[in-house]
Amino acid sequence: MALGALALGAAVLGGCGRPDDASGAAPDGTAPAPGSTPSAVTPSPGAPAAASDGAASDAAASDDPVLADFSGVVLPDGAAAAGLDYVNLSGRATKPTILEANGAGVALIDLENDGDLDLVFSQGCADLDTLITGPGADLEIFANDGSGNFTRRPGPGLRGWWTGLCAGDVDGDGDMDLVVGGFGQAAVLLQDGSGALVPVDEPGLLPPGDRRLVPGEPRTAGLPPTWITSVALFDADRDGHLDVYLGQYLDLDPVDPPLGELGEGVLALPCSWKGLEVYCGPRGMTAQPDRLLLGRGDGTFVDASERLGDVEPGFTLGVVPFDADGDGDTDLYVAADSVPNLLFVNDGTGTFAEVGTGAGVAVSTEGMAEAGMGVATGDLDRDGRMDLAVTNFSDEATQLFLGAPVGFRAATYRTGLQRETRRLLSWGVHLVDLDADGRLELFTANGHVYPQADSPNTGTSYAQPDTLWRFGRGLRAEAIPPGGDTSILALARGTRGSAVGDLDGDGAPEIVVVTIDGPAAIGRNTHGRTAHRLELRLEGAGARTGGGQTGGEGADGAASAGAPRSPRDGRGARVVVVPKLPENEAFAVLCEVQTTSGYQSSSSPYLAIGLGAATSYTSIEVRWPSGRIERIEAGDGGRRLFLREGAGVVKSEELER
Amino acid sequence: MRTHATHRTILARTATRVALVAALAGPLTAEAVTAAAGPAQEPAPEDAPTTEESTDDSVAGAAANAALELQMERATRLAELASLLDLGLVSDALELGLPLVAAGPPPGPLVDDGRAIALVARALDDAGRGDEARDLLIAANVIPATGPWIELEWARLDLVQDELDSALRRLVREDGTLRLPDFPQAWMLTGRALARRGSLGAAARYLNGYLERAPYAPDTVSALHILHLEALQRRDAEAATALLAESERRRRAFELIRARSLQVRANPKDALPRYGLGLAYLELGDTRAATAALEELVELQPDFARAYFQLGEARRLSGDREGAVLAFGEGLARDPDDHKCRLNRGLVLGQLARYDEALTDLEFLLRSDVAGTAEYAGIYLGLARVYDRTERPEAADQAYAKYRELGGDQPR
């Protein structure tokens, strides 16, 4: 097919970018990113601008044969069998306040550096009163034995109502640490070498003053705490130290929360939805501004929120760092509840400009600010540009924005996602290739915020099954049926945070979902057994420490002080893999090392690549955050490759099948 | 017993209410209102005898009254149904609407009304009962004048299902002309479908047509936003910025209107939410809806003095100068020191060529403590215009000079 040939040409000529777009250089003068197509995020004079549902390029790879393999039970829940007994607690079942409806998240993190992914869950309390009186909740940790079986481990001893988590090598010592946010609390936990997570004293995540809530300490009314939702570790200023973006929600007074109505007297606004009395917010309540903090590389951070510019506070729920414009630095997309979403574009130094409206990703195609619950990135249409999937409220669609030469194009309606998603209220979201066919599927974790959704004529329900779509010909969304009662897609419940990553060592990513007020689930990935996969684990050179480096070199091979550096955990690296296929079937896979995705959760930092019908790959190209570009020569699939910046493949092992 | 004049007033108010609801829930032409509410009644002349005075026609009068009552009842229920749906009160809408369109026996009073059936179908679909919505539309047997509402609802359902081509086939002939050009919603749905398909340039034509036909409907927010995208595509940054700003302004106004409407429903006898609703409509620029809301307010609470100024403004901006003078007068009757009411009454009286009365108000203000302030510079403009028309050029020059001195920049 002609469109398939276009994708092939792009792959051969430099990853998955199209030949006519393969121009432009990184701001620091390094070569253009391999395999990724440079794009501008806002229109400039003389340039075509973002449009809605484009007709041409986003179908580029969509006429290829569909190889999807979702036979049998899809993503069967293996949590109980694996010993995972986490049960979420998020306040009262009636959900009288908004905090109690938002649920928790999960982080996939390698504790003990044993190569497998362990699980850390955030946790809430029985209600606001018990949060205030204490003792509050701790994080809950489950250690993986390497084959996907889990054993509960003691928590780090935190006390609070915990929400979003993000795993990353905060101190650059080669193991993964954790940053966790909460309602009036935030913590940085560093691994101590034995796999224990040890809280950092005064990491600088919370502003000074009364915004902190310490369970057990007396509290008076009128002091709403800092409420952190999603947490994103990324390297904003390219110094090799991880920085953090804290998404924040709204002012909720835990001592005297609004109940039934906002305001007073005849101008009070009833807190209602479809005529039913529900908890109050976010509309009518005060949004908290998000914050950006720069990491010092020792587990402490300094507030640099002024670098975000003068942005009106929203009600942030989801955050995802990614290179939106393909220029080599990391930008941020922020899904905000009931107000326009934000796209922060990095100037390469960690100073941002908000361009969501101009880029076409702030509101729906028709100008409506939607609920903005979670967000995922991935190259869904395989055109060499990152796309965005944003989950929303019921009666709103999960929006799909495809990366375009300038900005993004909404593809929600043409792909049929409105029809598929309008009854759902979705939170966690992932664009992930579960069956290794080289195409991304869309997963959403679903569940309504209001128990009242079970009333007649709401058009939705409180408990909802999670959903998975593949994108067939014409990029049309096709719901994948659960295939059996044990599928995580079969059981109606309310899920919130979710994370993807290979838990059992076979290279196939599982999905972990956090059920509000219920047990967590693990959707075991049993799909694509015949397909070949690659797993890539990247290690960056890290920040410069003292008089030397922690390893590797800068972009130009010299140790110049001002040159960009790559974080030790490889975060921000962009990778293009070209499977070895006949010319008429060729495609390239673009992905990026990031862990924050979906809602309040942290996925695997390892890249899971599906090779489709190929058994091997032609090339792997890595663009490190430092600007260095490395090309890995052809090799076989079914491998786990360890790539170190400047050293190429330093270890290769076979994936268990 | 009600008089014809009273009926006429009620009918006019009902028509206003229906039109207001139409603005909230979708398009409604005068023709459609008539069709939806039943056969049109020729209003009696202003000086026609009342039924009390015309006992010879008592039988005919009673029949006319009954027809009017029926017409009013249908229009009121239709308006209430649309209002409930617009506020997202789907259960309430179904509770009201399903009996209205029930096939029977006995049949519901609006079973032959395409507008009502379309609204109930929308409510059913919103409630997750899409199959029932389709069954209702399939079974509909409506009077021809209201048939287009059924077709438009089918197109809307197609759009909800992402069936863009199907929606366009329902809306547009092969030659590109609309099948239902008299219905604003046909323009909006067509523009929306084309935009969702990626044809922004083609969408713009229909969206502009929609804005012309339904300038204050909630969907104008979307129409303006899509036009903003189209302007971006044309690289017309200035137009894009203006369209986006207007879309945002309207979005905020509609959010306010929705909040105020909910407050009015919660506190129907309190004046303040209704006053806020009137102001919100004024903020939007929908003076007709503002007038209706404020008239309801002063009917409910005649002593709410502040409302009369806003009502006068709403009427003035609607072009109803006589009505504006009356409203300002009511305000002054309750608060003689309401200088804004007096100023605007004086200005409107001048526009009505009632110069003596205008001068009385404006010269009164000259003797008040607001004279000579920039906020009331309009006193001098009004005087200048009246003096011009009463052939007092020197006084006019002086007044206009004072007006300019105070910062006024409108022409004389």
Short mmCIF file of N, CA, C and O in Angstrom, two decimals, chain A residues 43 45-55 265-270 272-275 283 338 340 357-358 360 363-369 395 410 412-420 422-423 456-460 476, chain B residues 87-92 94 124-130 156 159-164 192 194-200 218 221-223 225-226 228-229 232-233 235 244 247-248 251 255 258-260 262-263 266-267 270 272-273:
data_model
loop_
_atom_site.label_atom_id
_atom_site.label_comp_id
_atom_site.label_asym_id
_atom_site.label_seq_id
_atom_site.Cartn_x
_atom_site.Cartn_y
_atom_site.Cartn_z
N PRO A 43 1.74 27.13 15.67
CA PRO A 43 1.93 27.61 14.30
C PRO A 43 2.87 28.81 14.26
O PRO A 43 2.87 29.64 15.17
N PRO A 45 4.30 31.88 11.36
CA PRO A 45 3.91 32.44 10.08
C PRO A 45 4.42 31.58 8.93
O PRO A 45 5.58 31.18 8.90
N GLY A 46 3.54 31.27 8.05
CA GLY A 46 3.92 30.51 6.88
C GLY A 46 3.84 29.02 7.07
O GLY A 46 4.07 28.26 6.14
N ALA A 47 3.54 28.60 8.28
CA ALA A 47 3.47 27.16 8.51
C ALA A 47 2.03 26.73 8.61
O ALA A 47 1.19 27.45 9.12
N PRO A 48 1.74 25.53 8.12
CA PRO A 48 0.39 25.02 8.32
C PRO A 48 0.16 24.80 9.81
O PRO A 48 1.09 24.49 10.54
N ALA A 49 -1.06 24.94 10.22
CA ALA A 49 -1.34 24.88 11.65
C ALA A 49 -2.04 23.60 12.02
O ALA A 49 -2.43 22.81 11.18
N ALA A 50 -2.19 23.43 13.32
CA ALA A 50 -2.91 22.28 13.83
C ALA A 50 -4.34 22.31 13.33
O ALA A 50 -4.91 23.36 13.15
N ALA A 51 -4.86 21.18 13.09
CA ALA A 51 -6.25 21.09 12.66
C ALA A 51 -6.90 19.94 13.38
O ALA A 51 -6.25 19.18 14.08
N SER A 52 -8.18 19.84 13.23
CA SER A 52 -8.86 18.70 13.81
C SER A 52 -8.71 17.52 12.86
O SER A 52 -8.23 17.67 11.74
N ASP A 53 -9.16 16.42 13.34
CA ASP A 53 -9.11 15.16 12.63
C ASP A 53 -8.56 15.19 11.21
O ASP A 53 -9.28 15.22 10.22
N GLY A 54 -7.29 15.18 11.09
CA GLY A 54 -6.68 15.19 9.76
C GLY A 54 -6.95 13.90 9.03
O GLY A 54 -7.26 12.89 9.61
N ALA A 55 -6.83 13.95 7.74
CA ALA A 55 -7.25 12.80 6.96
C ALA A 55 -6.10 12.00 6.40
O ALA A 55 -6.25 10.85 6.08
N GLY A 265 -26.34 31.07 51.22
CA GLY A 265 -27.56 31.80 50.92
C GLY A 265 -28.17 31.41 49.58
O GLY A 265 -27.95 30.31 49.08
N VAL A 266 -28.90 32.36 49.00
CA VAL A 266 -29.61 32.03 47.77
C VAL A 266 -28.67 31.88 46.59
O VAL A 266 -29.06 31.34 45.56
N LEU A 267 -27.45 32.37 46.73
CA LEU A 267 -26.50 32.21 45.65
C LEU A 267 -25.63 30.97 45.81
O LEU A 267 -24.69 30.74 45.06
N ALA A 268 -25.93 30.16 46.83
CA ALA A 268 -25.21 28.90 46.97
C ALA A 268 -25.52 28.02 45.76
O ALA A 268 -26.63 28.02 45.24
N LEU A 269 -24.49 27.32 45.33
CA LEU A 269 -24.67 26.44 44.18
C LEU A 269 -24.72 25.01 44.68
O LEU A 269 -23.77 24.54 45.32
N PRO A 270 -25.82 24.33 44.44
CA PRO A 270 -25.87 22.95 44.91
C PRO A 270 -24.82 22.10 44.22
O PRO A 270 -24.55 22.26 43.03
N SER A 272 -24.31 19.21 42.57
CA SER A 272 -25.17 18.20 41.97
C SER A 272 -24.63 17.80 40.61
O SER A 272 -23.88 18.54 39.97
N TRP A 273 -25.03 16.63 40.22
CA TRP A 273 -24.67 16.08 38.90
C TRP A 273 -25.90 15.36 38.38
O TRP A 273 -26.42 14.47 39.01
N LYS A 274 -26.37 15.82 37.25
CA LYS A 274 -27.58 15.25 36.64
C LYS A 274 -28.74 15.24 37.64
O LYS A 274 -29.55 14.31 37.68
N GLY A 275 -28.80 16.27 38.48
CA GLY A 275 -29.89 16.39 39.43
C GLY A 275 -29.68 15.60 40.71
O GLY A 275 -30.54 15.63 41.59
N ARG A 283 -15.33 22.17 40.24
CA ARG A 283 -15.88 23.48 39.88
C ARG A 283 -16.37 24.18 41.13
O ARG A 283 -17.03 23.59 41.97
N SER A 338 -11.65 19.95 34.29
CA SER A 338 -12.68 20.98 34.06
C SER A 338 -12.14 22.31 33.53
O SER A 338 -12.92 23.25 33.36
N PRO A 340 -8.92 24.09 30.79
CA PRO A 340 -8.06 23.67 29.67
C PRO A 340 -6.78 22.96 30.11
O PRO A 340 -6.15 23.34 31.11
N THR A 357 -3.15 25.78 23.94
CA THR A 357 -4.21 26.23 23.04
C THR A 357 -3.71 26.28 21.61
O THR A 357 -4.35 25.76 20.69
N GLY A 358 -2.59 26.89 21.39
CA GLY A 358 -2.06 27.01 20.04
C GLY A 358 -1.70 25.67 19.44
O GLY A 358 -1.78 25.47 18.22
N GLY A 360 -3.32 22.98 20.00
CA GLY A 360 -4.54 22.22 19.75
C GLY A 360 -4.80 21.11 20.73
O GLY A 360 -5.57 20.19 20.44
N VAL A 363 -8.17 21.94 24.75
CA VAL A 363 -9.60 21.64 24.90
C VAL A 363 -10.00 20.68 23.78
O VAL A 363 -9.19 20.35 22.91
N SER A 364 -11.25 20.27 23.81
CA SER A 364 -11.72 19.40 22.74
C SER A 364 -11.73 20.18 21.43
O SER A 364 -11.62 21.40 21.41
N THR A 365 -11.91 19.45 20.35
CA THR A 365 -11.96 20.09 19.04
C THR A 365 -12.97 21.22 19.02
O THR A 365 -12.80 22.21 18.32
N GLU A 366 -13.99 21.06 19.84
CA GLU A 366 -15.07 22.04 19.79
C GLU A 366 -15.00 23.05 20.91
O GLU A 366 -16.00 23.71 21.24
N GLY A 367 -13.83 23.15 21.52
CA GLY A 367 -13.62 24.25 22.44
C GLY A 367 -14.04 23.99 23.86
O GLY A 367 -14.09 24.93 24.66
N MET A 368 -14.36 22.76 24.18
CA MET A 368 -14.83 22.47 25.52
C MET A 368 -13.69 21.99 26.40
O MET A 368 -13.00 21.02 26.05
N ALA A 369 -13.50 22.64 27.53
CA ALA A 369 -12.55 22.13 28.51
C ALA A 369 -13.16 20.91 29.16
O ALA A 369 -14.29 20.96 29.63
N ASP A 395 -19.68 11.17 29.53
CA ASP A 395 -20.27 12.13 28.59
C ASP A 395 -19.20 12.95 27.87
O ASP A 395 -19.52 13.91 27.15
N ALA A 410 -6.65 16.59 16.48
CA ALA A 410 -7.58 15.72 17.19
C ALA A 410 -8.04 14.61 16.26
O ALA A 410 -8.42 14.86 15.13
N THR A 412 -10.04 12.03 17.68
CA THR A 412 -10.99 11.31 18.54
C THR A 412 -12.17 10.76 17.75
O THR A 412 -12.54 9.59 17.90
N TYR A 413 -12.75 11.61 16.93
CA TYR A 413 -14.02 11.24 16.31
C TYR A 413 -13.80 10.32 15.11
O TYR A 413 -14.55 9.38 14.90
N ARG A 414 -12.77 10.61 14.36
CA ARG A 414 -12.54 9.80 13.17
C ARG A 414 -12.13 8.38 13.56
O ARG A 414 -12.39 7.42 12.82
N THR A 415 -11.50 8.25 14.72
CA THR A 415 -11.12 6.91 15.16
C THR A 415 -12.28 6.19 15.85
O THR A 415 -12.15 5.01 16.16
N GLY A 416 -13.36 6.90 16.09
CA GLY A 416 -14.50 6.29 16.75
C GLY A 416 -14.39 6.26 18.26
O GLY A 416 -15.17 5.58 18.94
N LEU A 417 -13.45 7.01 18.82
CA LEU A 417 -13.25 6.94 20.26
C LEU A 417 -14.37 7.62 21.05
O LEU A 417 -14.60 7.29 22.21
N GLN A 418 -15.04 8.57 20.43
CA GLN A 418 -16.16 9.16 21.18
C GLN A 418 -17.23 8.11 21.44
O GLN A 418 -17.71 7.95 22.55
N ARG A 419 -17.59 7.40 20.38
CA ARG A 419 -18.60 6.36 20.53
C ARG A 419 -18.15 5.34 21.57
O ARG A 419 -18.94 4.87 22.40
N GLU A 420 -16.86 5.00 21.54
CA GLU A 420 -16.35 3.94 22.41
C GLU A 420 -16.27 4.38 23.87
O GLU A 420 -16.39 3.55 24.76
N ARG A 422 -17.67 7.42 25.50
CA ARG A 422 -18.48 8.48 26.10
C ARG A 422 -19.22 8.04 27.36
O ARG A 422 -19.61 8.88 28.18
N ARG A 423 -19.43 6.77 27.54
CA ARG A 423 -20.12 6.31 28.76
C ARG A 423 -19.14 6.09 29.91
O ARG A 423 -19.55 5.86 31.03
N PRO A 456 -30.91 5.72 38.23
CA PRO A 456 -31.46 5.58 36.86
C PRO A 456 -31.12 6.78 35.98
O PRO A 456 -31.00 7.91 36.46
N ASN A 457 -30.97 6.52 34.72
CA ASN A 457 -30.88 7.54 33.68
C ASN A 457 -29.63 8.42 33.73
O ASN A 457 -29.62 9.54 33.24
N THR A 458 -28.56 7.91 34.35
CA THR A 458 -27.33 8.69 34.32
C THR A 458 -26.53 8.39 33.05
O THR A 458 -25.62 9.14 32.70
N GLY A 459 -26.85 7.30 32.40
CA GLY A 459 -26.12 6.94 31.19
C GLY A 459 -24.78 6.30 31.47
O GLY A 459 -24.00 6.03 30.55
N THR A 460 -24.50 6.07 32.75
CA THR A 460 -23.21 5.49 33.11
C THR A 460 -23.39 4.71 34.40
O THR A 460 -24.52 4.50 34.84
N ARG A 476 -9.13 3.02 13.05
CA ARG A 476 -10.41 2.94 13.73
C ARG A 476 -10.26 2.12 15.00
O ARG A 476 -9.67 1.03 14.99
N LEU B 87 -29.93 21.61 31.40
CA LEU B 87 -29.29 21.64 32.71
C LEU B 87 -28.78 20.26 33.12
O LEU B 87 -28.27 20.09 34.22
N GLY B 88 -28.91 19.30 32.24
CA GLY B 88 -28.39 17.97 32.53
C GLY B 88 -29.29 17.16 33.44
O GLY B 88 -28.87 16.14 33.97
N LEU B 89 -30.49 17.61 33.66
CA LEU B 89 -31.40 16.91 34.56
C LEU B 89 -32.18 15.86 33.75
O LEU B 89 -33.38 16.01 33.47
N VAL B 90 -31.47 14.82 33.40
CA VAL B 90 -32.00 13.86 32.44
C VAL B 90 -33.20 13.11 33.01
O VAL B 90 -34.22 12.91 32.32
N SER B 91 -33.10 12.68 34.25
CA SER B 91 -34.23 11.95 34.84
C SER B 91 -35.48 12.81 34.86
O SER B 91 -36.58 12.34 34.55
N ASP B 92 -35.31 14.05 35.28
CA ASP B 92 -36.46 14.96 35.31
C ASP B 92 -37.02 15.16 33.91
O ASP B 92 -38.23 15.23 33.72
N LEU B 94 -36.90 13.11 31.44
CA LEU B 94 -37.63 11.91 31.01
C LEU B 94 -38.97 11.78 31.74
O LEU B 94 -39.98 11.37 31.16
N LEU B 124 -33.22 10.27 26.30
CA LEU B 124 -33.03 8.82 26.39
C LEU B 124 -31.60 8.43 26.06
O LEU B 124 -30.98 7.61 26.74
N ASP B 125 -31.06 9.03 25.04
CA ASP B 125 -29.68 8.71 24.66
C ASP B 125 -28.71 9.15 25.74
O ASP B 125 -27.78 8.42 26.09
N ASP B 126 -28.94 10.33 26.30
CA ASP B 126 -28.08 10.79 27.39
C ASP B 126 -28.17 9.85 28.59
O ASP B 126 -27.23 9.73 29.37
N ALA B 127 -29.33 9.24 28.75
CA ALA B 127 -29.54 8.33 29.88
C ALA B 127 -28.99 6.94 29.61
O ALA B 127 -29.17 6.04 30.42
N GLY B 128 -28.35 6.78 28.48
CA GLY B 128 -27.81 5.47 28.15
C GLY B 128 -28.84 4.53 27.56
O GLY B 128 -28.62 3.32 27.50
N ARG B 129 -29.96 5.08 27.14
CA ARG B 129 -31.04 4.26 26.58
C ARG B 129 -31.15 4.55 25.08
O ARG B 129 -32.20 4.95 24.57
N GLY B 130 -30.04 4.36 24.41
CA GLY B 130 -29.96 4.71 23.00
C GLY B 130 -30.94 3.93 22.13
O GLY B 130 -31.50 4.47 21.18
N ARG B 156 -27.77 14.08 14.82
CA ARG B 156 -27.03 14.28 16.07
C ARG B 156 -26.58 12.93 16.63
O ARG B 156 -25.45 12.77 17.11
N LEU B 159 -23.64 11.68 14.85
CA LEU B 159 -22.41 12.34 15.28
C LEU B 159 -21.92 11.76 16.60
O LEU B 159 -20.72 11.56 16.79
N VAL B 160 -22.83 11.52 17.51
CA VAL B 160 -22.45 10.95 18.79
C VAL B 160 -21.79 9.59 18.59
O VAL B 160 -20.89 9.19 19.33
N GLN B 161 -22.24 8.88 17.57
CA GLN B 161 -21.69 7.56 17.28
C GLN B 161 -20.46 7.63 16.37
O GLN B 161 -20.01 6.60 15.86
N ASP B 162 -19.97 8.83 16.12
CA ASP B 162 -18.82 9.01 15.22
C ASP B 162 -19.12 8.53 13.81
O ASP B 162 -18.19 8.18 13.06
N GLU B 163 -20.37 8.49 13.45
CA GLU B 163 -20.76 8.13 12.08
C GLU B 163 -20.86 9.42 11.27
O GLU B 163 -21.95 9.92 10.97
N LEU B 164 -19.70 9.95 10.93
CA LEU B 164 -19.67 11.29 10.34
C LEU B 164 -20.27 11.31 8.95
O LEU B 164 -21.01 12.24 8.59
N ARG B 192 -20.00 20.88 12.38
CA ARG B 192 -19.33 20.02 13.36
C ARG B 192 -18.85 18.73 12.70
O ARG B 192 -17.72 18.28 12.92
N LEU B 194 -18.15 18.16 9.56
CA LEU B 194 -17.04 18.42 8.65
C LEU B 194 -15.76 18.69 9.43
O LEU B 194 -14.67 18.24 9.04
N ALA B 195 -15.87 19.43 10.51
CA ALA B 195 -14.67 19.72 11.31
C ALA B 195 -14.11 18.45 11.90
O ALA B 195 -12.89 18.23 11.90
N ARG B 196 -14.99 17.59 12.38
CA ARG B 196 -14.51 16.34 12.96
C ARG B 196 -13.86 15.46 11.90
O ARG B 196 -13.02 14.63 12.21
N ARG B 197 -14.27 15.64 10.67
CA ARG B 197 -13.67 14.87 9.59
C ARG B 197 -12.38 15.52 9.10
O ARG B 197 -11.66 14.95 8.28
N GLY B 198 -12.10 16.72 9.58
CA GLY B 198 -10.86 17.38 9.20
C GLY B 198 -11.02 18.44 8.13
O GLY B 198 -10.04 19.06 7.72
N SER B 199 -12.24 18.68 7.66
CA SER B 199 -12.48 19.65 6.60
C SER B 199 -12.87 21.00 7.21
O SER B 199 -14.03 21.42 7.14
N LEU B 200 -11.89 21.65 7.77
CA LEU B 200 -12.19 22.89 8.49
C LEU B 200 -12.69 23.99 7.55
O LEU B 200 -13.59 24.77 7.92
N PRO B 218 -25.85 28.15 22.91
CA PRO B 218 -24.63 27.62 23.54
C PRO B 218 -23.64 27.02 22.54
O PRO B 218 -22.43 27.09 22.76
N VAL B 221 -20.29 28.61 21.16
CA VAL B 221 -18.95 28.43 21.75
C VAL B 221 -18.13 27.50 20.86
O VAL B 221 -16.98 27.80 20.50
N SER B 222 -18.74 26.37 20.52
CA SER B 222 -18.03 25.41 19.67
C SER B 222 -17.82 25.95 18.27
O SER B 222 -16.75 25.77 17.68
N ALA B 223 -18.85 26.60 17.75
CA ALA B 223 -18.73 27.14 16.38
C ALA B 223 -17.55 28.11 16.31
O ALA B 223 -16.73 28.06 15.38
N HIS B 225 -14.99 28.24 18.30
CA HIS B 225 -13.71 27.57 18.52
C HIS B 225 -13.24 26.87 17.24
O HIS B 225 -12.06 26.93 16.89
N ILE B 226 -14.16 26.22 16.56
CA ILE B 226 -13.77 25.56 15.32
C ILE B 226 -13.35 26.61 14.28
O ILE B 226 -12.37 26.41 13.55
N HIS B 228 -11.96 29.31 14.96
CA HIS B 228 -10.60 29.71 15.39
C HIS B 228 -9.57 28.74 14.81
O HIS B 228 -8.51 29.17 14.30
N LEU B 229 -9.88 27.45 14.86
CA LEU B 229 -8.95 26.47 14.27
C LEU B 229 -8.82 26.69 12.77
O LEU B 229 -7.72 26.59 12.20
N LEU B 232 -6.61 29.57 12.15
CA LEU B 232 -5.21 29.16 12.32
C LEU B 232 -4.70 28.47 11.08
O LEU B 232 -3.58 28.70 10.63
N GLN B 233 -5.54 27.61 10.54
CA GLN B 233 -5.14 26.89 9.34
C GLN B 233 -4.91 27.85 8.17
O GLN B 233 -4.04 27.62 7.34
N ARG B 235 -3.74 30.64 8.58
CA ARG B 235 -2.63 31.48 9.04
C ARG B 235 -3.07 32.90 9.32
O ARG B 235 -2.30 33.84 9.19
N LEU B 244 -11.02 32.92 19.20
CA LEU B 244 -10.79 32.15 20.43
C LEU B 244 -11.24 32.95 21.65
O LEU B 244 -11.88 32.41 22.56
N SER B 247 -14.95 32.92 21.82
CA SER B 247 -15.42 31.59 22.24
C SER B 247 -15.25 31.44 23.75
O SER B 247 -16.16 30.95 24.44
N GLU B 248 -14.11 31.84 24.25
CA GLU B 248 -13.85 31.73 25.68
C GLU B 248 -14.80 32.62 26.48
O GLU B 248 -15.30 32.22 27.53
N ARG B 251 -18.05 30.93 26.57
CA ARG B 251 -18.03 29.73 27.42
C ARG B 251 -18.21 30.11 28.88
O ARG B 251 -18.99 29.50 29.61
N GLU B 255 -21.36 29.19 31.29
CA GLU B 255 -21.17 28.55 32.59
C GLU B 255 -21.91 29.31 33.67
O GLU B 255 -22.53 28.74 34.56
N ARG B 258 -25.63 28.79 33.32
CA ARG B 258 -26.04 27.48 33.82
C ARG B 258 -26.08 27.49 35.35
O ARG B 258 -27.03 26.98 35.96
N ALA B 259 -25.05 28.08 35.96
CA ALA B 259 -25.02 28.13 37.42
C ALA B 259 -26.21 28.93 37.95
O ALA B 259 -26.88 28.53 38.91
N ARG B 260 -26.46 30.06 37.32
CA ARG B 260 -27.59 30.89 37.77
C ARG B 260 -28.92 30.17 37.55
O ARG B 260 -29.84 30.28 38.36
N LEU B 262 -29.44 27.00 37.66
CA LEU B 262 -29.59 26.00 38.72
C LEU B 262 -29.99 26.67 40.03
O LEU B 262 -30.81 26.14 40.79
N GLN B 263 -29.42 27.85 40.28
CA GLN B 263 -29.80 28.57 41.50
C GLN B 263 -31.26 29.00 41.44
O GLN B 263 -31.96 28.95 42.45
N ALA B 266 -33.30 26.12 42.26
CA ALA B 266 -33.24 25.78 43.68
C ALA B 266 -33.99 26.80 44.54
O ALA B 266 -34.52 26.46 45.59
N ASN B 267 -34.00 28.03 44.11
CA ASN B 267 -34.64 29.11 44.89
C ASN B 267 -35.54 29.94 43.96
O ASN B 267 -35.24 31.10 43.68
N ASP B 270 -36.59 33.49 45.05
CA ASP B 270 -35.60 34.49 45.44
C ASP B 270 -35.19 35.32 44.23
O ASP B 270 -35.00 34.79 43.13
N LEU B 272 -32.43 37.28 43.84
CA LEU B 272 -31.02 37.47 43.51
C LEU B 272 -30.52 36.52 42.41
O LEU B 272 -29.85 36.99 41.47
N PRO B 273 -30.81 35.23 42.50
CA PRO B 273 -30.34 34.37 41.39
C PRO B 273 -30.94 34.77 40.05
O PRO B 273 -30.26 34.73 39.03
#
